[in-house]
mmCIF file of C-alpha atoms in Angstrom:
data_model
loop_
_atom_site.group_PDB
_atom_site.id
_atom_site.type_symbol
_atom_site.label_atom_id
_atom_site.label_comp_id
_atom_site.label_asym_id
_atom_site.label_seq_id
_atom_site.Cartn_x
_atom_site.Cartn_y
_atom_site.Cartn_z
ATOM 1 C CA MET A 181 0.000 0.000 0.000
ATOM 2 C CA ASP A 182 1.554 3.320 -1.104
ATOM 3 C CA SER A 183 1.366 6.549 0.899
ATOM 4 C CA ASP A 184 -1.714 7.937 -0.866
ATOM 5 C CA GLU A 185 -3.629 4.710 -0.491
ATOM 6 C CA PHE A 186 -2.620 4.478 3.184
ATOM 7 C CA ILE A 187 -3.875 8.023 3.833
ATOM 8 C CA PHE A 188 -7.243 7.597 2.135
ATOM 9 C CA ALA A 189 -7.945 3.929 2.945
ATOM 10 C CA ALA A 190 -6.573 3.787 6.499
ATOM 11 C CA VAL A 191 -5.755 7.165 8.037
ATOM 12 C CA TRP A 192 -8.789 9.164 6.883
ATOM 13 C CA PRO A 193 -11.454 6.591 7.936
ATOM 14 C CA ARG A 194 -9.741 6.277 11.316
ATOM 15 C CA GLU A 195 -9.569 10.046 11.818
ATOM 16 C CA LEU A 196 -13.166 10.500 10.687
ATOM 17 C CA SER A 197 -14.333 7.883 13.189
ATOM 18 C CA ARG A 198 -12.354 9.632 15.921
ATOM 19 C CA LEU A 199 -13.895 12.964 14.972
ATOM 20 C CA ARG A 200 -17.389 11.473 15.067
ATOM 21 C CA ARG A 201 -16.817 10.157 18.596
ATOM 22 C CA GLU A 202 -15.500 13.534 19.744
ATOM 23 C CA LEU A 203 -18.450 15.391 18.252
ATOM 24 C CA ARG A 204 -20.989 13.017 19.768
ATOM 25 C CA CYS A 205 -19.432 13.267 23.223
ATOM 26 C CA ALA A 206 -19.205 17.063 23.133
ATOM 27 C CA ARG A 207 -22.591 17.741 21.523
ATOM 28 C CA GLY A 208 -24.192 19.184 24.651
ATOM 29 C CA ASP A 209 -21.257 21.559 25.161
ATOM 30 C CA ALA A 210 -20.621 22.271 21.505
ATOM 31 C CA ASP A 211 -18.910 25.549 20.710
ATOM 32 C CA ARG A 212 -17.462 27.175 17.615
ATOM 33 C CA ALA A 213 -13.940 25.985 18.496
ATOM 34 C CA LEU A 214 -15.106 22.367 18.285
ATOM 35 C CA VAL A 215 -16.670 22.983 14.882
ATOM 36 C CA ASP A 216 -13.517 24.748 13.689
ATOM 37 C CA ARG A 217 -11.409 21.725 14.687
ATOM 38 C CA ALA A 218 -13.694 19.496 12.647
ATOM 39 C CA ILE A 219 -13.389 21.747 9.609
ATOM 40 C CA ALA A 220 -9.608 21.813 10.063
ATOM 41 C CA LEU A 221 -9.569 18.013 9.774
ATOM 42 C CA TYR A 222 -11.466 18.189 6.482
ATOM 43 C CA GLU A 223 -9.015 20.831 5.290
ATOM 44 C CA CYS A 224 -6.158 18.411 5.981
ATOM 45 C CA PHE A 225 -7.961 15.753 3.966
ATOM 46 C CA PHE A 226 -8.421 18.053 0.996
ATOM 47 C CA ARG A 227 -4.797 19.170 1.123
ATOM 48 C CA ALA A 228 -3.782 15.514 0.901
ATOM 49 C CA ARG A 229 -6.207 15.056 -2.001
ATOM 50 C CA SER A 230 -4.709 18.069 -3.763
ATOM 51 C CA THR A 231 -1.191 16.650 -3.344
ATOM 52 C CA ALA A 232 -2.304 13.302 -4.761
ATOM 53 C CA ALA A 233 -4.008 14.999 -7.712
ATOM 54 C CA ARG A 234 -0.929 17.045 -8.534
ATOM 55 C CA SER A 235 1.354 14.001 -8.539
ATOM 56 C CA ASP A 236 -1.009 11.675 -10.453
ATOM 57 C CA PRO A 237 -4.382 13.186 -11.487
ATOM 58 C CA VAL A 238 -5.596 10.087 -13.309
ATOM 59 C CA ARG A 239 -4.982 7.802 -10.351
ATOM 60 C CA ALA A 240 -6.500 10.317 -7.935
ATOM 61 C CA TYR A 241 -9.607 10.481 -10.115
ATOM 62 C CA ALA A 242 -9.862 6.681 -10.284
ATOM 63 C CA ALA A 243 -9.462 6.484 -6.466
ATOM 64 C CA PRO A 244 -8.254 2.861 -6.264
ATOM 65 C CA TRP A 245 -8.324 3.110 -2.466
ATOM 66 C CA ALA A 246 -12.123 3.547 -2.503
ATOM 67 C CA THR A 247 -14.620 0.702 -2.598
ATOM 68 C CA ALA A 248 -16.695 0.028 -5.715
ATOM 69 C CA LEU A 249 -19.753 1.441 -3.927
ATOM 70 C CA GLU A 250 -17.907 4.629 -2.990
ATOM 71 C CA ARG A 251 -16.692 5.123 -6.537
ATOM 72 C CA ALA A 252 -20.233 4.592 -7.849
ATOM 73 C CA ALA A 253 -21.419 7.403 -5.570
ATOM 74 C CA HIS A 254 -18.604 9.772 -6.527
ATOM 75 C CA TRP A 255 -19.081 13.046 -8.364
ATOM 76 C CA VAL A 256 -15.732 14.202 -9.792
ATOM 77 C CA ALA A 257 -13.850 11.825 -7.463
ATOM 78 C CA GLY A 258 -15.672 12.777 -4.272
ATOM 79 C CA TRP A 259 -18.990 13.578 -2.655
ATOM 80 C CA ARG A 260 -21.349 15.986 -4.403
ATOM 81 C CA PRO A 261 -21.417 19.321 -2.506
ATOM 82 C CA ASN A 262 -25.176 19.644 -2.829
ATOM 83 C CA ALA A 263 -25.531 16.281 -1.090
ATOM 84 C CA LEU A 264 -24.432 17.960 2.146
ATOM 85 C CA ILE A 265 -27.291 20.440 1.874
ATOM 86 C CA HIS A 266 -29.744 17.637 1.081
ATOM 87 C CA LEU A 267 -28.492 15.839 4.189
ATOM 88 C CA LEU A 268 -29.050 19.003 6.230
ATOM 89 C CA TYR A 269 -32.649 19.311 5.018
ATOM 90 C CA SER A 270 -33.283 15.614 5.669
ATOM 91 C CA GLU A 271 -31.918 15.729 9.216
ATOM 92 C CA SER A 272 -33.783 18.965 9.918
ATOM 93 C CA SER A 273 -37.078 17.524 8.672
ATOM 94 C CA LEU A 274 -36.765 14.355 10.761
ATOM 95 C CA ARG A 275 -35.950 16.287 13.902
ATOM 96 C CA PHE A 276 -38.647 18.891 13.277
ATOM 97 C CA GLU A 277 -41.320 16.198 12.961
ATOM 98 C CA SER A 278 -40.234 14.492 16.182
ATOM 99 C CA GLN A 279 -40.110 17.799 18.078
ATOM 100 C CA LEU A 280 -43.266 19.373 16.647
ATOM 101 C CA PRO A 281 -45.359 18.986 19.841
ATOM 102 C CA ASP A 282 -42.665 20.786 21.872
ATOM 103 C CA LEU A 283 -42.240 23.487 19.254
ATOM 104 C CA LEU A 284 -45.981 24.172 19.289
ATOM 105 C CA LEU A 285 -45.630 24.748 23.031
ATOM 106 C CA GLY A 286 -42.777 27.162 22.454
ATOM 107 C CA VAL A 287 -40.058 24.750 23.617
ATOM 108 C CA HIS A 288 -37.019 25.002 21.358
ATOM 109 C CA SER A 289 -34.288 22.374 21.123
ATOM 110 C CA GLY A 290 -31.633 24.464 19.391
ATOM 111 C CA ASP A 291 -30.686 21.563 17.109
ATOM 112 C CA LEU A 292 -31.277 21.002 13.388
ATOM 113 C CA GLY A 293 -35.013 20.665 13.959
ATOM 114 C CA ASP A 294 -35.024 24.254 15.137
ATOM 115 C CA LEU A 295 -33.631 26.146 12.134
ATOM 116 C CA SER A 296 -34.771 29.754 11.875
ATOM 117 C CA SER A 297 -36.406 31.278 8.796
ATOM 118 C CA ALA A 298 -33.281 33.406 8.285
ATOM 119 C CA GLN A 299 -31.065 30.302 8.348
ATOM 120 C CA LEU A 300 -33.330 28.497 5.881
ATOM 121 C CA ALA A 301 -33.239 31.458 3.500
ATOM 122 C CA ARG A 302 -29.441 31.559 3.581
ATOM 123 C CA ILE A 303 -29.183 27.795 3.110
ATOM 124 C CA ASP A 304 -31.575 27.964 0.153
ATOM 125 C CA GLU A 305 -29.446 30.649 -1.504
ATOM 126 C CA LEU A 306 -26.297 28.592 -0.898
ATOM 127 C CA GLN A 307 -27.946 25.579 -2.470
ATOM 128 C CA ARG A 308 -28.834 27.556 -5.580
ATOM 129 C CA ARG A 309 -25.259 28.825 -5.944
ATOM 130 C CA THR A 310 -23.821 25.382 -5.302
ATOM 131 C CA MET A 311 -26.060 23.745 -7.887
ATOM 132 C CA ARG A 312 -25.068 26.312 -10.512
ATOM 133 C CA GLU A 313 -21.383 25.687 -9.903
ATOM 134 C CA GLU A 314 -21.906 21.916 -9.905
ATOM 135 C CA VAL A 315 -23.465 22.200 -13.363
ATOM 136 C CA GLU A 316 -20.460 24.207 -14.594
ATOM 137 C CA ILE A 317 -17.968 21.701 -13.168
ATOM 138 C CA SER A 318 -19.919 18.751 -14.577
ATOM 139 C CA ALA A 319 -19.784 20.372 -18.023
ATOM 140 C CA GLU A 320 -16.027 20.909 -17.672
ATOM 141 C CA MET A 321 -15.516 17.286 -16.649
ATOM 142 C CA ALA A 322 -17.622 16.079 -19.576
ATOM 143 C CA ALA A 323 -15.399 18.094 -21.920
ATOM 144 C CA VAL A 324 -12.269 16.626 -20.333
ATOM 145 C CA GLN A 325 -13.599 13.078 -20.642
ATOM 146 C CA GLU A 326 -14.564 13.712 -24.267
ATOM 147 C CA GLY A 327 -11.056 14.981 -24.937
ATOM 148 C CA LEU A 328 -9.477 11.945 -23.326
ATOM 149 C CA ALA A 329 -11.666 9.683 -25.466
ATOM 150 C CA GLU A 330 -10.385 11.264 -28.664
ATOM 151 C CA PRO A 331 -7.563 9.625 -30.699
ATOM 152 C CA PHE A 332 -4.426 9.271 -28.647
ATOM 153 C CA PRO A 333 -2.520 12.568 -28.261
ATOM 154 C CA ARG A 334 0.126 13.166 -30.894
ATOM 155 C CA SER A 335 2.735 14.355 -28.395
ATOM 156 C CA ASP A 336 3.671 14.175 -24.728
ATOM 157 C CA ALA A 337 2.804 17.859 -24.414
ATOM 158 C CA GLU A 338 -0.729 17.235 -25.673
ATOM 159 C CA LEU A 339 -1.209 14.339 -23.262
ATOM 160 C CA GLU A 340 0.164 16.432 -20.415
ATOM 161 C CA GLY A 341 -2.312 19.165 -21.327
ATOM 162 C CA LYS A 342 -5.269 16.786 -21.150
ATOM 163 C CA VAL A 343 -4.142 15.408 -17.794
ATOM 164 C CA GLY A 344 -3.642 18.965 -16.552
ATOM 165 C CA GLU A 345 -7.253 19.768 -17.453
ATOM 166 C CA LEU A 346 -8.393 16.782 -15.401
ATOM 167 C CA ARG A 347 -6.363 17.988 -12.429
ATOM 168 C CA ARG A 348 -7.793 21.502 -12.707
ATOM 169 C CA VAL A 349 -11.410 20.277 -12.740
ATOM 170 C CA MET A 350 -10.779 17.996 -9.744
ATOM 171 C CA GLU A 351 -9.244 20.883 -7.830
ATOM 172 C CA ARG A 352 -12.235 23.080 -8.595
ATOM 173 C CA ALA A 353 -14.595 20.325 -7.421
ATOM 174 C CA ASP A 354 -12.668 19.917 -4.161
ATOM 175 C CA GLU A 355 -12.667 23.686 -3.635
ATOM 176 C CA LEU A 356 -16.456 23.686 -3.993
ATOM 177 C CA ARG A 357 -16.806 20.752 -1.592
ATOM 178 C CA LEU A 358 -14.748 22.459 1.098
ATOM 179 C CA ARG A 359 -16.303 25.884 0.539
ATOM 180 C CA THR A 360 -19.809 24.424 0.773
ATOM 181 C CA LEU A 361 -18.921 22.657 4.018
ATOM 182 C CA ARG A 362 -17.481 25.839 5.504
ATOM 183 C CA GLU A 363 -20.447 27.967 4.456
ATOM 184 C CA VAL A 364 -23.074 25.504 5.683
ATOM 185 C CA VAL A 365 -21.605 25.076 9.145
ATOM 186 C CA GLY A 366 -21.017 28.826 9.309
ATOM 187 C CA MET A 367 -24.774 29.353 8.996
ATOM 188 C CA LEU A 368 -25.527 26.970 11.864
ATOM 189 C CA GLU A 369 -25.310 27.255 15.611
ATOM 190 C CA PRO A 370 -22.577 25.032 17.115
ATOM 191 C CA MET A 371 -24.969 22.252 18.193
ATOM 192 C CA GLN A 372 -26.630 22.286 14.795
ATOM 193 C CA ALA A 373 -23.255 22.150 13.055
ATOM 194 C CA VAL A 374 -22.186 19.216 15.225
ATOM 195 C CA ASP A 375 -25.372 17.320 14.370
ATOM 196 C CA LEU A 376 -24.778 17.871 10.657
ATOM 197 C CA LEU A 377 -21.110 16.858 10.867
ATOM 198 C CA VAL A 378 -22.035 13.678 12.750
ATOM 199 C CA ALA A 379 -24.700 12.840 10.151
ATOM 200 C CA ALA A 380 -22.190 13.424 7.348
ATOM 201 C CA ALA A 381 -19.624 11.213 9.077
ATOM 202 C CA ASP A 382 -22.260 8.526 9.644
ATOM 203 C CA LEU A 383 -23.080 8.563 5.942
ATOM 204 C CA GLU A 384 -19.463 8.439 4.775
ATOM 205 C CA ILE A 385 -18.418 5.758 7.266
ATOM 206 C CA GLY A 386 -21.522 3.688 6.580
ATOM 207 C CA LEU A 387 -20.983 3.872 2.833
ATOM 208 C CA ARG A 388 -17.384 2.725 3.204
ATOM 209 C CA GLU A 389 -18.177 -0.107 5.609
ATOM 210 C CA PHE A 390 -20.955 -1.448 3.396
ATOM 211 C CA GLY A 391 -18.715 -1.059 0.351
ATOM 212 C CA LEU A 392 -15.948 -3.052 2.035
ATOM 213 C CA TRP A 393 -18.451 -5.753 2.904
ATOM 214 C CA GLN A 394 -19.703 -5.874 -0.687
ATOM 215 C CA ASP A 395 -16.188 -6.028 -2.113
ATOM 216 C CA GLY A 396 -15.275 -8.801 0.327
ATOM 217 C CA SER A 397 -18.373 -10.818 -0.546
ATOM 218 C CA ARG A 398 -17.337 -10.853 -4.214
ATOM 219 C CA VAL A 399 -13.891 -12.316 -3.519
#
């Protein structure tokens, strides 16, 4: 296992599981510093991704360290930014329904089931912006893939140019992923942000664990 594969197949899942435990334990006393530490961990992950993409964009895009299920769910070699906002709405809806009797009595939980109208408006605007940029990036990736499918480049410089385009689109996708994460949690109160980060970790860890099980069952 090379260094990139070790980071993404071993180190990152372990660190994400550790972060999830920390967030769950500190939920009742959540503060902005805790949320900032979580974001810092994601920043480290994306820096490692950027390094891998610079050294070998094609391999980073193929993500051989991921399971088949994870790769099937990928959008430009990672999670779709808008999926985080969908997850936020889903968690908020579930919690709102369970807390509705208390809310009608004026009892507020302060968690994701208790989003304000101002927060919802800001999240809606972020979703619109994110979706527009996703469409642009998807179009860029389609153009790159079409170019790679053309007759083999006539020179090393032409091949290097095509690979460079792939790297640039992946970097833009990762920038959008991280920016969306930062902006979403910045709109939330600390407890709300912790609940969203835990839900996101649950989804990512669950997808990987089930993917590993599926891959193992095919051996």
